[in-house]
Structure formats: C-alpha cells, structure tokens
Short mmCIF file of C-alpha atoms in Angstrom, two decimals:
data_model
loop_
_atom_site.label_atom_id
_atom_site.label_comp_id
_atom_site.label_asym_id
_atom_site.label_seq_id
_atom_site.Cartn_x
_atom_site.Cartn_y
_atom_site.Cartn_z
CA MET A 1 -96.99 -21.23 50.27
CA PRO A 2 -93.81 -19.82 48.67
CA SER A 3 -90.81 -19.28 50.90
CA ALA A 4 -89.76 -15.72 51.68
CA ARG A 5 -86.27 -16.14 50.29
CA ALA A 6 -83.98 -18.64 48.69
CA PRO A 7 -81.16 -19.95 50.89
CA HIS A 8 -77.76 -18.42 50.25
CA PRO A 9 -74.92 -20.75 49.20
CA SER A 10 -73.09 -19.93 52.42
CA GLU A 11 -75.97 -21.59 54.31
CA LEU A 12 -75.30 -24.99 52.73
CA ALA A 13 -73.65 -27.66 54.82
CA LEU A 14 -70.94 -28.41 52.28
CA PRO A 15 -68.90 -31.59 52.40
CA PRO A 16 -65.19 -31.00 53.00
CA GLY A 17 -62.94 -30.78 49.97
CA ASP A 18 -64.10 -30.79 46.39
CA LEU A 19 -67.77 -30.48 45.44
CA TRP A 20 -69.82 -32.57 42.99
CA ILE A 21 -72.69 -30.85 41.15
CA PHE A 22 -75.38 -32.81 39.28
CA GLY A 23 -76.62 -31.41 35.98
CA TYR A 24 -79.77 -32.74 34.30
CA GLY A 25 -80.68 -29.98 31.81
CA SER A 26 -78.80 -27.12 30.17
CA LEU A 27 -76.14 -27.34 32.88
CA MET A 28 -75.02 -30.58 31.18
CA TRP A 29 -73.93 -28.81 27.98
CA ASP A 30 -73.57 -25.25 29.26
CA PRO A 31 -71.96 -25.21 32.70
CA ASP A 32 -70.95 -21.69 33.61
CA PHE A 33 -68.61 -22.55 36.45
CA PRO A 34 -65.08 -23.96 36.65
CA TYR A 35 -64.79 -27.73 37.06
CA VAL A 36 -61.97 -30.26 37.12
CA GLN A 37 -63.73 -33.20 35.52
CA TRP A 38 -67.15 -34.57 34.65
CA ALA A 39 -68.70 -38.03 34.56
CA PRO A 40 -72.02 -39.57 33.54
CA ALA A 41 -74.21 -39.86 36.62
CA LEU A 42 -77.46 -41.49 37.69
CA ILE A 43 -79.66 -40.41 40.58
CA TYR A 44 -82.69 -42.18 42.02
CA GLY A 45 -85.79 -40.63 43.53
CA TYR A 46 -86.16 -37.82 40.97
CA HIS A 47 -86.74 -37.58 37.24
CA ARG A 48 -86.20 -34.85 34.63
CA ALA A 49 -89.50 -33.13 33.78
CA LEU A 50 -90.96 -29.98 32.26
CA CYS A 51 -92.34 -28.99 35.66
CA ILE A 52 -91.38 -25.33 36.07
CA PHE A 53 -93.44 -22.49 34.61
CA SER A 54 -91.44 -19.99 32.53
CA HIS A 55 -93.08 -16.55 32.53
CA ARG A 56 -90.20 -14.83 30.78
CA TRP A 57 -87.72 -16.95 28.84
CA ARG A 58 -90.04 -19.55 27.24
CA GLY A 59 -93.43 -17.97 27.87
CA THR A 60 -95.19 -14.89 29.20
CA PRO A 61 -97.14 -14.11 32.38
CA LYS A 62 -100.37 -14.73 30.43
CA ARG A 63 -99.09 -17.85 28.65
CA PRO A 64 -96.29 -19.40 30.69
CA GLY A 65 -94.13 -21.99 29.00
CA LEU A 66 -92.34 -24.86 30.72
CA VAL A 67 -88.70 -25.55 31.56
CA LEU A 68 -86.91 -28.44 33.20
CA GLY A 69 -86.77 -29.38 36.83
CA LEU A 70 -86.05 -32.49 38.86
CA ASP A 71 -89.42 -33.79 40.03
CA ARG A 72 -90.11 -36.53 42.58
CA GLY A 73 -90.04 -40.17 41.56
CA GLY A 74 -88.09 -42.32 39.15
CA ALA A 75 -84.48 -41.83 38.15
CA CYS A 76 -82.47 -39.37 36.09
CA ARG A 77 -79.34 -39.70 33.99
CA GLY A 78 -77.22 -36.59 33.88
CA ILE A 79 -73.68 -35.38 34.39
CA ALA A 80 -71.79 -34.85 37.63
CA PHE A 81 -69.19 -32.08 37.61
CA LEU A 82 -66.32 -32.06 40.10
CA VAL A 83 -65.52 -28.56 41.33
CA ALA A 84 -62.20 -28.05 43.12
CA ARG A 85 -62.42 -26.79 46.68
CA ALA A 86 -60.72 -23.52 45.66
CA ASP A 87 -63.45 -22.90 43.06
CA ARG A 88 -66.47 -23.80 45.21
CA GLY A 89 -67.31 -20.19 46.10
CA PRO A 90 -67.35 -18.83 42.52
CA ALA A 91 -69.12 -21.97 41.24
CA LEU A 92 -71.88 -21.70 43.86
CA GLU A 93 -72.35 -17.98 43.21
CA ALA A 94 -72.74 -18.68 39.47
CA LEU A 95 -75.19 -21.51 40.17
CA TRP A 96 -77.24 -19.39 42.57
CA ALA A 97 -77.49 -16.57 40.04
CA ARG A 98 -78.63 -19.06 37.42
CA GLU A 99 -80.84 -21.50 39.34
CA MET A 100 -82.07 -19.83 42.52
CA ARG A 101 -83.17 -16.43 41.26
CA ARG A 102 -86.83 -17.46 40.95
CA ARG A 103 -86.93 -19.65 44.07
CA VAL A 104 -88.62 -22.56 42.30
CA TYR A 105 -85.75 -24.94 43.04
CA ARG A 106 -84.41 -26.32 46.30
CA PRO A 107 -80.71 -27.11 46.58
CA ARG A 108 -80.24 -30.65 47.86
CA PHE A 109 -77.43 -33.15 48.15
CA LEU A 110 -78.28 -36.44 46.43
CA ARG A 111 -76.44 -39.72 45.97
CA ALA A 112 -75.18 -39.88 42.39
CA ARG A 113 -73.94 -43.12 40.88
CA LEU A 114 -70.92 -42.59 38.59
CA PRO A 115 -69.40 -45.32 36.38
CA ASP A 116 -66.90 -46.38 39.05
CA THR A 117 -68.12 -44.90 42.34
CA GLU A 118 -70.94 -43.14 44.14
CA VAL A 119 -70.73 -39.50 45.24
CA CYS A 120 -72.84 -36.95 47.07
CA ALA A 121 -73.75 -34.25 44.53
CA LEU A 122 -75.53 -30.92 44.80
CA ALA A 123 -78.68 -30.82 42.67
CA PHE A 124 -81.50 -28.34 42.19
CA ILE A 125 -84.90 -30.00 42.57
CA ALA A 126 -88.32 -28.55 41.81
CA ASP A 127 -90.10 -27.24 44.89
CA PRO A 128 -93.77 -28.29 44.65
CA LYS A 129 -94.70 -25.65 47.25
CA GLN A 130 -93.76 -22.80 44.92
CA THR A 131 -96.22 -21.09 42.60
CA GLY A 132 -93.84 -21.68 39.68
CA TYR A 133 -94.16 -25.45 40.06
CA ALA A 134 -96.05 -27.08 37.17
CA GLY A 135 -95.81 -30.76 38.08
CA GLY A 136 -98.65 -33.16 37.44
CA LEU A 137 -99.52 -32.00 33.93
CA SER A 138 -100.43 -34.74 31.46
CA ILE A 139 -98.34 -35.29 28.33
CA ARG A 140 -101.10 -33.58 26.32
CA GLN A 141 -101.25 -30.54 28.66
CA THR A 142 -97.46 -30.26 28.63
CA ALA A 143 -97.32 -30.59 24.83
CA GLU A 144 -99.98 -27.89 24.39
CA ARG A 145 -97.89 -25.42 26.40
CA VAL A 146 -94.69 -26.38 24.63
CA ALA A 147 -96.34 -26.07 21.20
CA ASN A 148 -97.96 -22.69 21.87
CA CYS A 149 -95.73 -20.69 24.22
CA CYS A 150 -92.92 -18.31 23.36
CA GLY A 151 -90.83 -15.97 25.51
CA ALA A 152 -87.82 -13.66 25.45
CA ARG A 153 -85.44 -16.51 24.55
CA GLY A 154 -87.69 -18.02 21.92
CA ALA A 155 -90.28 -20.70 21.41
CA ASN A 156 -90.85 -23.33 24.07
CA LEU A 157 -90.88 -25.95 21.29
CA GLU A 158 -87.39 -24.88 20.22
CA TYR A 159 -86.18 -25.17 23.85
CA LEU A 160 -87.49 -28.73 24.13
CA ALA A 161 -86.16 -29.77 20.70
CA ARG A 162 -82.69 -28.46 21.59
CA THR A 163 -82.84 -30.12 24.99
CA VAL A 164 -83.71 -33.52 23.50
CA ALA A 165 -80.99 -33.12 20.84
CA HIS A 166 -78.34 -32.18 23.42
CA LEU A 167 -79.36 -35.08 25.63
CA ARG A 168 -79.03 -37.49 22.69
CA GLU A 169 -75.55 -36.10 21.90
CA LEU A 170 -74.60 -36.96 25.48
CA GLY A 171 -76.06 -40.45 25.18
CA VAL A 172 -79.14 -39.71 27.30
CA HIS A 173 -82.48 -40.84 25.85
CA ASP A 174 -85.29 -39.32 27.90
CA HIS A 175 -88.40 -41.09 26.63
CA ASN A 176 -90.84 -38.80 28.45
CA LEU A 177 -89.33 -35.67 26.90
CA GLN A 178 -89.26 -37.38 23.50
CA ARG A 179 -93.00 -38.17 23.80
CA VAL A 180 -93.79 -34.58 24.76
CA LEU A 181 -91.69 -33.31 21.85
CA ALA A 182 -93.48 -35.58 19.36
CA ALA A 183 -96.90 -34.51 20.68
CA ALA A 184 -95.93 -30.81 20.66
CA ARG A 185 -94.63 -31.05 17.08
CA ALA A 186 -97.88 -32.71 16.00
CA LEU A 187 -99.94 -29.96 17.65
CA ASN A 188 -97.74 -27.30 16.09
CA ALA A 189 -98.10 -28.90 12.64
CA GLN A 190 -101.90 -28.93 13.04
CA ALA A 191 -101.94 -25.26 14.01
CA HIS A 192 -99.50 -24.23 11.24
CA PRO A 193 -100.08 -26.59 8.27
#
C-alpha cells in the first residue's frame, strides 16, 4: 500500500559534515545541485532498471512508459557527488523536488565504493510497495513499453537511447539497458518500417 507522504529532507539522519549523493541515471549528467567534486562509484545490492512507471513525462495514464530506478539485487556503477555541508540544505531541497514528488523512491544511505575509498552516499531506490513500481517486467515487456510509449517530454525510446548514450560517455556500459534498447528499436522498426 502506498505511503501517505514522502519523508521530508529534514527527517533524514544526515552524517555530520559534507554529504555524498549517488547518481545512477540523469542525475549523473544533469545534477541540479551544487557539488564540490564527483567520482565514479559502485554500489552493491541494487541495480539500475526501468522499474518506475511514467504517466506523464515518458507515457500517459493509459499507456505509462518507464523510467529508471534502483531496484533490488546486483550492483550499479554511477557517480557520487560530494556536497559541501553549507550546501546540503539547497541540494536536498532540489533533490526532493526532483525525485520525491511522486513518492515512488525511498531515500536511503548506501555504501558506495569510490576509486580510492568507500563512502556512505544518499541514493533514491525504487519502492516496490508503491503503485508506480514496475519491477519484474521481462526484457520483452519492458521493450514493448519503451517502443510504444510517449509523454510530455517525448518518446520513451528516445529517453532510453539518450540514457544509454550518456552512460557510455561516462564509461558505464549497462548491458541490461542495452538489451532493452536493442529489443525496443527492433519492435519500433517492425511497427514503422
């Protein structure tokens, strides 16, 4: 059953000092908060997946598309951003406006392995208890949605193609997303020869 409200950033038990934030999707190439530095990061226990229904931006209420979330199991390469203590408030407000509006994510601190150390980083994971959660779809089911859905920000296929391209530019090769993209492109080519 969906929760009544998303937690407010002030309710987080923040570590003292600076704050690390883990990005695994568009946050990697489009952070909208101030940060001091960034580093490649790896987390275990979650993987990047098209596991969140999009009823507005990449789909409609009748034909919801899919956007990224961190889903249980596996590992995920991303980017950890270091936010200075003085900027934590504005950074968290920006993140909440961006990630927590629909209440499909849960904020959680995860261990993130950086090239030379390990840090505790704030991440937004998919909440399987929410109605917007779309985990468990097969590659074929995911590809069908991606190939056929479109919302206010454009086609779901375009979103996935851009995501895979941005990840490659950052040196991240997500084989699951690449397989979904190939299957979605094939379905799209069949539908629009």
